[in-house]
Tab-separated table of C-alpha atoms in Angstrom:
chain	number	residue	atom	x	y	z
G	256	UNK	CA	70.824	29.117	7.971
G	257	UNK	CA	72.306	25.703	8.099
G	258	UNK	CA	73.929	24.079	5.399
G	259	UNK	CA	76.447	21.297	4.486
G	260	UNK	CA	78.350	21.399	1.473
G	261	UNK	CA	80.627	18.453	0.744
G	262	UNK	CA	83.463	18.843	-2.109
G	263	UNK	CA	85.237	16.022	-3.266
G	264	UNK	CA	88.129	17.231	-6.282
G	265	UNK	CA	89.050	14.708	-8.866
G	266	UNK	CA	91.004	17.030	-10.131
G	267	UNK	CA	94.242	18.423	-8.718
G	268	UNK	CA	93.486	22.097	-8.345
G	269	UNK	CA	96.621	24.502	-7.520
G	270	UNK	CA	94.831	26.001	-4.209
G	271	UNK	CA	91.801	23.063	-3.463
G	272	UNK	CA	91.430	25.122	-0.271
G	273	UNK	CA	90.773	28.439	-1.842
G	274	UNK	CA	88.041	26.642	-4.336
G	275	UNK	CA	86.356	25.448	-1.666
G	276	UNK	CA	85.693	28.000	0.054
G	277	UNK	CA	84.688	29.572	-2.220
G	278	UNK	CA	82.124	26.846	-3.329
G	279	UNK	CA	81.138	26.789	-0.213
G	280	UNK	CA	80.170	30.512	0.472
G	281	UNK	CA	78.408	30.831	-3.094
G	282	UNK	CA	76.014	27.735	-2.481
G	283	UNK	CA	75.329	28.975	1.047
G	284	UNK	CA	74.701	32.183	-0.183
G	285	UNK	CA	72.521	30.985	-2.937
G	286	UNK	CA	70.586	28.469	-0.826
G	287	UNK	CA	69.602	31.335	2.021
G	288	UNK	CA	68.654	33.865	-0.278
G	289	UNK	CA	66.311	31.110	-1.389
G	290	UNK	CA	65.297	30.144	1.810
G	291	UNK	CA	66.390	26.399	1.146
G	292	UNK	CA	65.496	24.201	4.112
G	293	UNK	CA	67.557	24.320	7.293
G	294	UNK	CA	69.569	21.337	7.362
G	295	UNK	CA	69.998	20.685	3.849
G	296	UNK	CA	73.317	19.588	2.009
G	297	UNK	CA	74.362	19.237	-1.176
G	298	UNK	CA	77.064	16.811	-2.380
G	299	UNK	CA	79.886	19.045	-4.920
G	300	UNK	CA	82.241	17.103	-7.328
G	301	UNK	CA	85.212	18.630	-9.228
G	302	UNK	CA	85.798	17.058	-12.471
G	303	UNK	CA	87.343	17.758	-15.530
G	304	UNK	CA	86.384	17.571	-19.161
G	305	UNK	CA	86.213	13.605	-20.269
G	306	UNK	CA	84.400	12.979	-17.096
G	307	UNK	CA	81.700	15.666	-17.228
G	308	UNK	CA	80.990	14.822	-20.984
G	309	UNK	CA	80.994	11.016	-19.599
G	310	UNK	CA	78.250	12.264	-17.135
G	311	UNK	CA	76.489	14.694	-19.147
G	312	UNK	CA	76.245	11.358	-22.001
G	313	UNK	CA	75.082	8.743	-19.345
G	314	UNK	CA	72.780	11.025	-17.663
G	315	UNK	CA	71.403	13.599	-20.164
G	316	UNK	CA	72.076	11.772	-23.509
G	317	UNK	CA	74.336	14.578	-24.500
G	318	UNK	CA	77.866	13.454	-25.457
G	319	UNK	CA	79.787	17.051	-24.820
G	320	UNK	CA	81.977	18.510	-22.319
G	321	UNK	CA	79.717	21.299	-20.543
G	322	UNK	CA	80.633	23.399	-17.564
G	323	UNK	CA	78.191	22.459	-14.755
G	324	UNK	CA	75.939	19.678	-14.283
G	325	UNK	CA	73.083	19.581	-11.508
G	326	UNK	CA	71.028	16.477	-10.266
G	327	UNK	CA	68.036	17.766	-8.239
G	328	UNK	CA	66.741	15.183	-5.574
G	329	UNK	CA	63.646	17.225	-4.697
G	330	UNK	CA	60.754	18.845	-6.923
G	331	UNK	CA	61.290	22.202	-6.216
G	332	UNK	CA	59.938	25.066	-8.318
G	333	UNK	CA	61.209	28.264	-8.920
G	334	UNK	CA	62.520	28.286	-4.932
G	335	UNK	CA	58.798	27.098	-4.062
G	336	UNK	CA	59.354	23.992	-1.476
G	337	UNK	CA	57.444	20.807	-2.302
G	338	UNK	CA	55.203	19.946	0.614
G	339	UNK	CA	56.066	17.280	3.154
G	340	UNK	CA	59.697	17.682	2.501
G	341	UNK	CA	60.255	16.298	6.219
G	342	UNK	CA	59.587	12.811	4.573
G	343	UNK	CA	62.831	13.046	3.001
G	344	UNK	CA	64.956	13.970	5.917
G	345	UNK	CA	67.467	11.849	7.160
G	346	UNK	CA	65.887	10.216	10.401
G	347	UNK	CA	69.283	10.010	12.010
G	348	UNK	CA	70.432	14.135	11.810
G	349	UNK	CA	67.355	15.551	9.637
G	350	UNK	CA	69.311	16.689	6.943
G	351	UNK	CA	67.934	16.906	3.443
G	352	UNK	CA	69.721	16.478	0.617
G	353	UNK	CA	69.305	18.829	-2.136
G	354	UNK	CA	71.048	16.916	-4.518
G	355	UNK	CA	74.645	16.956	-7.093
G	356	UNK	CA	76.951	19.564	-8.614
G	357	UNK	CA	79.308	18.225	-10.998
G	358	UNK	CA	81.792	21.534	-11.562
G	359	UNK	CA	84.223	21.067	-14.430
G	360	UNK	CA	87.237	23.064	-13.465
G	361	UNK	CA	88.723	22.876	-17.042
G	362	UNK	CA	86.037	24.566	-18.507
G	363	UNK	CA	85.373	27.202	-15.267
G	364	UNK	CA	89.374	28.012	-16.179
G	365	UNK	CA	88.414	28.672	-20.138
G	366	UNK	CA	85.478	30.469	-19.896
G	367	UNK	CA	86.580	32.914	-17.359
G	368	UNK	CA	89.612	34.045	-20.170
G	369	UNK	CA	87.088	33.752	-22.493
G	370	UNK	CA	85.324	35.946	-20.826
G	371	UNK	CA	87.728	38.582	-19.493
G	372	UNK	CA	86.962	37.736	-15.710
G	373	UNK	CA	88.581	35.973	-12.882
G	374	UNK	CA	88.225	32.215	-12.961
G	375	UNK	CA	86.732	32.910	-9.168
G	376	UNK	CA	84.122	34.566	-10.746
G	377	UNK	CA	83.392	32.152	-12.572
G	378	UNK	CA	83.324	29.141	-10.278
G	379	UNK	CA	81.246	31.062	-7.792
G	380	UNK	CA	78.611	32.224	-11.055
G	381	UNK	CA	78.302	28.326	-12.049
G	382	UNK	CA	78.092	27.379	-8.620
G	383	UNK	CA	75.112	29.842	-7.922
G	384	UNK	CA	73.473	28.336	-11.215
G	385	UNK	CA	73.677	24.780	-10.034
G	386	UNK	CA	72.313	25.718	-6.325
G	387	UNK	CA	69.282	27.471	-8.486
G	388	UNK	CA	68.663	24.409	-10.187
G	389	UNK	CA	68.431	22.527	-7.177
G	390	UNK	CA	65.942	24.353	-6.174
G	391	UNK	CA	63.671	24.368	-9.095
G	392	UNK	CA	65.225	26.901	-11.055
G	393	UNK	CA	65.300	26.135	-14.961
G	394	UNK	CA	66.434	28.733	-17.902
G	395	UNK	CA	65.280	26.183	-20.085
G	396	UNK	CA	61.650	26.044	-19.731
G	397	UNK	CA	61.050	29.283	-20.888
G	398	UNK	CA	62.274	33.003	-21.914
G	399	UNK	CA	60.947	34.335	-19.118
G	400	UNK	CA	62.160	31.906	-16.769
G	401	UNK	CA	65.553	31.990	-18.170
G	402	UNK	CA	65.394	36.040	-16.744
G	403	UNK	CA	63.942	34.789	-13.518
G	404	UNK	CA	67.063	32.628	-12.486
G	405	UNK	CA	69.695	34.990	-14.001
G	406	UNK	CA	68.274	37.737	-11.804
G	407	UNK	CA	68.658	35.504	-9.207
G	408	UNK	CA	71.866	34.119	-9.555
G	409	UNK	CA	73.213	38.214	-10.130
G	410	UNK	CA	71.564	38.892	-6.993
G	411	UNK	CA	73.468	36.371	-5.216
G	412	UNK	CA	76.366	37.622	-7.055
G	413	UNK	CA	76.527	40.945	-6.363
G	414	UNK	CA	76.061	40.190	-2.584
G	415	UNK	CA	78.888	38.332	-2.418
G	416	UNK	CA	80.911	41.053	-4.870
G	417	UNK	CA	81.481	38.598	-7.618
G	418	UNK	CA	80.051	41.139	-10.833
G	419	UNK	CA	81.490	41.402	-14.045
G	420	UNK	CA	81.345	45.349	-13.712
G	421	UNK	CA	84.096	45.587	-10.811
G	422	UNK	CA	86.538	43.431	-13.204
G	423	UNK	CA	86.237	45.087	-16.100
C-alpha cells in the first residue's frame, strides 16, 4: 500500500532520523494490516510534556501530560471504512488524510524504563495505538473493544518484532 507519513519534531531528539523511521514503518504497518485507503497520510508531531498536556486541555478538557494523542478526520469503525470516502480526497493528488498523532517523546522515554523495554518499543507500540484510533479503533467504548484493538496493535507488533517477550 501507499502511505504518507509526515513527522515534524518539536523536540530535539538525539537520533530524529532513527525515530522516524521508525514512526514511519509502525504506522505503515498498522495502516495495511488494516487495509487503510491507498493514498492516505497522516500528519505525526513530536512534542514533549507541557505541550501535550496543553493539547490534551484545549482539545479533550483534560489538563495532564499523557503519552499519545490522536485526532481522527474520518468516521471509521473498528477498521470498517465510512462510505464515499472519495469525497474527502484531495482533488489535486487523491490523498486522504487520516488525521493527527501528537507523540510525547518525554513520556515514550519514561514509560519504556518504567516498563523494562526499549524506548523503540515503545514509540512504535504508541504509534500503532494512534494509527488504530484513526481508524476507528477505541479501548474506551467498551471491555471488549478495549481487547479488540490491543490484539490488533500486538499483531502489528509482533510483525514488525517489537514484543515485550524478546526483551525480557
Amino acid at each position: 500500500m501507499n502511505y504518507r507519513i509526515r513527522i515534524t519534531s518539536e523536540v530535539e531528539l538525539a537520533n530524529p532520523e532513527a525515530v522516524s523511521e521508525l514512526i514511519t514503518r509502525c504506522a505503515c504497518a498498522a495502516l495495511e494490516q488494516e487495509n487503510a485507503p491507498e493514498g492516505s497520510f497522516v500528519d505525526v508531531t513530536i512534542v514533549d510534556h507541557e505541550t501535550i498536556r496543553q493539547i490534551n486541555a484545549e482539545q479533550r478538557d483534560k489538563d495532564m501530560v499523557t503519552d499519545v494523542l490522536s485526532f481522527p478526520m474520518l468516521d471509521f469503525y473498528n477498521g470498517e471504512q465510512p462510505e464515499d470516502l472519495e469525497f474527502d480526497r484531495n482533488p489535486e493528488d487523491g490523498s486522504l488524510f487520516l488525521g493527527d498523532m501528537i507523540l510525547n517523546y518525554e513520556r515514550a522515554c519514561e514509560q519504556a524504563a518504567e516498563y523494562g523495554h526499549s524506548v523503540e518499543r515503545e514509540c512504535g507500540f504508541l504509534t500503532v495505538h494512534s494509527m488504530l484510533h484513526l481508524v476507528g479503533y477505541d479501548h474506551e467504548r467498551s471491555e471488549e473493544e478495549r481487547r479488540l484493538q490491543r490484539e490488533h496493535e500486538e499483531s502489528v507488533l509482533r510483525g514488525l518484532g517489537l514484543t515485550r517477550e524478546e526483551e525480557e
